[in-house]
Structures are given as structure tokens and as C-alpha cells.
PDB file of C-alpha atoms in Angstrom:
ATOM      1  CA  UNK A  41      -9.615  30.175 -14.105  1.00 60.00           C
ATOM      2  CA  UNK A  42      -9.579  27.596 -16.841  1.00 89.00           C
ATOM      3  CA  UNK A  43      -6.401  25.982 -16.294  1.00 92.00           C
ATOM      4  CA  UNK A  44      -4.450  24.465 -13.245  1.00 94.00           C
ATOM      5  CA  UNK A  45      -0.603  24.439 -13.644  1.00 92.00           C
ATOM      6  CA  UNK A  46       1.735  22.064 -12.094  1.00 91.00           C
ATOM      7  CA  UNK A  47       5.304  23.101 -12.159  1.00 86.00           C
ATOM      8  CA  UNK A  48       8.326  21.114 -10.709  1.00 80.00           C
ATOM      9  CA  UNK A  49      11.997  21.220 -11.371  1.00 81.00           C
ATOM     10  CA  UNK A  50      11.686  18.899 -14.381  1.00 82.00           C
ATOM     11  CA  UNK A  51       8.007  19.464 -15.452  1.00 83.00           C
ATOM     12  CA  UNK A  52       5.491  22.089 -16.374  1.00 88.00           C
ATOM     13  CA  UNK A  53       2.231  21.124 -17.127  1.00 89.00           C
ATOM     14  CA  UNK A  54      -0.924  23.292 -17.927  1.00 91.00           C
ATOM     15  CA  UNK A  55      -3.956  21.375 -17.748  1.00 93.00           C
ATOM     16  CA  UNK A  56      -7.453  22.724 -18.714  1.00 94.00           C
ATOM     17  CA  UNK A  57      -9.690  21.660 -15.736  1.00 95.00           C
ATOM     18  CA  UNK A  58     -12.687  20.696 -17.600  1.00 94.00           C
ATOM     19  CA  UNK A  59     -10.627  17.962 -19.642  1.00 95.00           C
ATOM     20  CA  UNK A  60      -9.329  16.615 -16.400  1.00 97.00           C
ATOM     21  CA  UNK A  61     -11.085  13.258 -15.820  1.00 98.00           C
ATOM     22  CA  UNK A  62      -9.462  12.083 -12.572  1.00 98.00           C
ATOM     23  CA  UNK A  63      -6.332  11.937 -10.254  1.00 98.00           C
ATOM     24  CA  UNK A  64      -4.951   8.630  -9.162  1.00 98.00           C
ATOM     25  CA  UNK A  65      -2.794   8.467  -6.050  1.00 97.00           C
ATOM     26  CA  UNK A  66       0.631   6.009  -6.634  1.00 95.00           C
ATOM     27  CA  UNK A  67       2.718   6.645  -3.345  1.00 93.00           C
ATOM     28  CA  UNK A  68       4.569  10.008  -3.746  1.00 94.00           C
ATOM     29  CA  UNK A  69       3.285  10.265  -7.113  1.00 95.00           C
ATOM     30  CA  UNK A  70      -0.075  11.108  -8.650  1.00 96.00           C
ATOM     31  CA  UNK A  71      -1.211   9.802 -12.045  1.00 96.00           C
ATOM     32  CA  UNK A  72      -3.519  12.246 -14.221  1.00 96.00           C
ATOM     33  CA  UNK A  73      -6.087  10.880 -16.851  1.00 97.00           C
ATOM     34  CA  UNK A  74      -7.408  13.358 -19.261  1.00 96.00           C
ATOM     35  CA  UNK A  75     -10.593  13.106 -21.352  1.00 95.00           C
ATOM     36  CA  UNK A  76      -8.597  12.613 -24.737  1.00 92.00           C
ATOM     37  CA  UNK A  77      -7.142   9.351 -22.760  1.00 88.00           C
ATOM     38  CA  UNK A  78      -3.591  11.123 -22.437  1.00 90.00           C
ATOM     39  CA  UNK A  79      -2.176  10.516 -18.918  1.00 91.00           C
ATOM     40  CA  UNK A  80       0.873  11.590 -16.965  1.00 90.00           C
ATOM     41  CA  UNK A  81       2.579  11.416 -13.576  1.00 92.00           C
ATOM     42  CA  UNK A  82       2.798  14.335 -11.213  1.00 93.00           C
ATOM     43  CA  UNK A  83       5.827  14.386  -8.656  1.00 92.00           C
ATOM     44  CA  UNK A  84       3.094  15.193  -5.814  1.00 93.00           C
ATOM     45  CA  UNK A  85       1.185  12.976  -3.395  1.00 95.00           C
ATOM     46  CA  UNK A  86      -2.549  12.910  -3.798  1.00 97.00           C
ATOM     47  CA  UNK A  87      -2.876  15.432  -0.753  1.00 96.00           C
ATOM     48  CA  UNK A  88      -0.694  17.861  -2.345  1.00 95.00           C
ATOM     49  CA  UNK A  89      -2.514  17.685  -5.661  1.00 96.00           C
ATOM     50  CA  UNK A  90      -5.816  18.330  -3.517  1.00 96.00           C
ATOM     51  CA  UNK A  91      -4.122  21.370  -2.110  1.00 95.00           C
ATOM     52  CA  UNK A  92      -3.283  22.681  -5.414  1.00 94.00           C
ATOM     53  CA  UNK A  93      -6.548  22.305  -6.680  1.00 95.00           C
ATOM     54  CA  UNK A  94      -8.081  24.182  -3.713  1.00 95.00           C
ATOM     55  CA  UNK A  95      -5.432  27.034  -3.870  1.00 94.00           C
ATOM     56  CA  UNK A  96      -5.396  27.516  -7.708  1.00 94.00           C
ATOM     57  CA  UNK A  97      -8.780  26.908  -8.491  1.00 94.00           C
ATOM     58  CA  UNK A  98     -10.712  28.494  -5.319  1.00 92.00           C
ATOM     59  CA  UNK A  99     -14.450  27.860  -5.894  1.00 91.00           C
ATOM     60  CA  UNK A 100     -13.999  26.015  -9.034  1.00 92.00           C
ATOM     61  CA  UNK A 101     -12.219  23.300  -7.261  1.00 93.00           C
ATOM     62  CA  UNK A 102     -15.817  21.999  -6.296  1.00 92.00           C
ATOM     63  CA  UNK A 103     -15.739  20.440  -9.839  1.00 94.00           C
ATOM     64  CA  UNK A 104     -13.369  17.829  -8.172  1.00 96.00           C
ATOM     65  CA  UNK A 105     -14.198  15.407  -5.534  1.00 96.00           C
ATOM     66  CA  UNK A 106     -11.907  13.321  -3.356  1.00 96.00           C
ATOM     67  CA  UNK A 107     -13.242   9.596  -3.562  1.00 97.00           C
ATOM     68  CA  UNK A 108     -11.418   7.384  -0.776  1.00 94.00           C
ATOM     69  CA  UNK A 109      -7.647   7.515  -0.432  1.00 95.00           C
ATOM     70  CA  UNK A 110      -6.743   6.804  -4.033  1.00 96.00           C
ATOM     71  CA  UNK A 111      -8.775   9.011  -6.405  1.00 98.00           C
ATOM     72  CA  UNK A 112      -9.859  12.704  -6.951  1.00 98.00           C
ATOM     73  CA  UNK A 113     -12.663  12.743  -9.733  1.00 98.00           C
ATOM     74  CA  UNK A 114     -14.107  15.364 -12.077  1.00 97.00           C
ATOM     75  CA  UNK A 115     -17.793  15.295 -11.150  1.00 95.00           C
ATOM     76  CA  UNK A 116     -18.856  16.249 -14.414  1.00 95.00           C
ATOM     77  CA  UNK A 117     -17.755  12.902 -15.671  1.00 97.00           C
ATOM     78  CA  UNK A 118     -19.302  10.560 -13.143  1.00 96.00           C
ATOM     79  CA  UNK A 119     -21.567   7.991 -14.859  1.00 95.00           C
ATOM     80  CA  UNK A 120     -22.373   5.188 -12.559  1.00 95.00           C
ATOM     81  CA  UNK A 121     -21.446   4.353  -8.892  1.00 94.00           C
ATOM     82  CA  UNK A 122     -21.964   0.768  -8.318  1.00 95.00           C
ATOM     83  CA  UNK A 123     -21.754   0.141  -4.626  1.00 94.00           C
ATOM     84  CA  UNK A 124     -21.982  -3.667  -4.686  1.00 95.00           C
ATOM     85  CA  UNK A 125     -19.607  -4.015  -7.519  1.00 96.00           C
ATOM     86  CA  UNK A 126     -17.383  -1.256  -5.833  1.00 96.00           C
ATOM     87  CA  UNK A 127     -17.014   0.462  -8.976  1.00 97.00           C
ATOM     88  CA  UNK A 128     -17.110   3.991 -10.175  1.00 97.00           C
ATOM     89  CA  UNK A 129     -17.459   4.365 -13.835  1.00 97.00           C
ATOM     90  CA  UNK A 130     -16.328   7.974 -15.387  1.00 97.00           C
ATOM     91  CA  UNK A 131     -17.481   8.772 -18.953  1.00 97.00           C
ATOM     92  CA  UNK A 132     -18.218  11.656 -21.565  1.00 94.00           C
ATOM     93  CA  UNK A 133     -20.835   9.567 -22.952  1.00 90.00           C
ATOM     94  CA  UNK A 134     -19.174   9.450 -26.289  1.00 91.00           C
ATOM     95  CA  UNK A 135     -15.500   8.503 -26.419  1.00 91.00           C
ATOM     96  CA  UNK A 136     -14.322   6.901 -23.146  1.00 94.00           C
ATOM     97  CA  UNK A 137     -15.174   5.177 -20.019  1.00 95.00           C
ATOM     98  CA  UNK A 138     -13.044   4.494 -17.030  1.00 96.00           C
ATOM     99  CA  UNK A 139     -13.883   1.865 -14.525  1.00 97.00           C
ATOM    100  CA  UNK A 140     -12.202   2.678 -11.070  1.00 97.00           C
ATOM    101  CA  UNK A 141     -12.235   0.210  -8.017  1.00 97.00           C
ATOM    102  CA  UNK A 142     -13.580   2.191  -5.119  1.00 97.00           C
ATOM    103  CA  UNK A 143     -14.574   0.680  -1.681  1.00 96.00           C
ATOM    104  CA  UNK A 144     -18.307   0.342  -0.593  1.00 96.00           C
ATOM    105  CA  UNK A 145     -17.875   3.197   2.132  1.00 96.00           C
ATOM    106  CA  UNK A 146     -16.357   5.670  -0.354  1.00 96.00           C
ATOM    107  CA  UNK A 147     -18.918   5.161  -2.882  1.00 96.00           C
ATOM    108  CA  UNK A 148     -21.759   5.433  -0.101  1.00 94.00           C
ATOM    109  CA  UNK A 149     -20.132   8.856   0.764  1.00 94.00           C
ATOM    110  CA  UNK A 150     -19.987   9.973  -2.848  1.00 94.00           C
ATOM    111  CA  UNK A 151     -23.692   8.956  -3.547  1.00 92.00           C
ATOM    112  CA  UNK A 152     -24.727  11.098  -0.521  1.00 91.00           C
ATOM    113  CA  UNK A 153     -22.654  14.025  -1.462  1.00 90.00           C
ATOM    114  CA  UNK A 154     -23.789  13.934  -5.151  1.00 90.00           C
ATOM    115  CA  UNK A 155     -27.483  13.571  -3.881  1.00 88.00           C
ATOM    116  CA  UNK A 156     -27.027  16.842  -2.296  1.00 85.00           C
ATOM    117  CA  UNK A 157     -25.128  18.808  -5.027  1.00 76.00           C
ATOM    118  CA  UNK A 158     -27.178  20.668  -7.379  1.00 62.00           C
ATOM    119  CA  UNK A 159     -25.472  21.932 -10.604  1.00 52.00           C
TER     120      UNK A 159
END
């Protein structure tokens, strides 16, 4: 599947999964940021977004990694995890770079996970 669909009473979103950079929790809502820098808000908690990814994408859901309590990131865009600075940089290496504040513990877990994942 190349797309994930989020459908609510007021909104329908069909997103190409390879262009999703990250999801960010905001209470009972979740912000989506795309590679073209468009963003949107889903009326779902980050936990429900995580469930939707697993349900709709099956094995392709491995493209996304939960980082701490606030973020789900597309691992294809991970550029730098800086543990002392508590930041994660996501980039396409051409047009954008997003710097996310991440806890040291979450970054250490991410680093270990990425070292064990082979593309």
C-alpha cells in the first residue's frame, strides 16, 4: 500500500506514506508534517495514529518509528540523532530539515534500534 487514509466526520486525508516526515502528539490531536512542508491536524491521539499505521500498512508500518511519547518519525528521513543536544534532525538532504526536541532516553533507544535495522 502506498497510501494511508485518515477519515473522520469532518475530514478525509489520503497521504502517500513515503512523503510523511513525522507525526507529533498534541493532546488528543496529532500533527502531520509532510515532505513538501504541508502540515495538518488529525482528530486522533498519537496512540490511535500508531494503531492506524499498523492496521493499514501491515509490514510497511516498520517505515515509522515511535520516538518517545510525542513523535512517530519516518525512518527514511532520519539524518542525525544528537543525544547530548537532545535533538533529532529529519531531512530529505535537499529541501528541508526539521529539528525535533527528543529526550536523551528516547534518542538512545532510537540509536540502538537503528543500529539493528538493516535496509
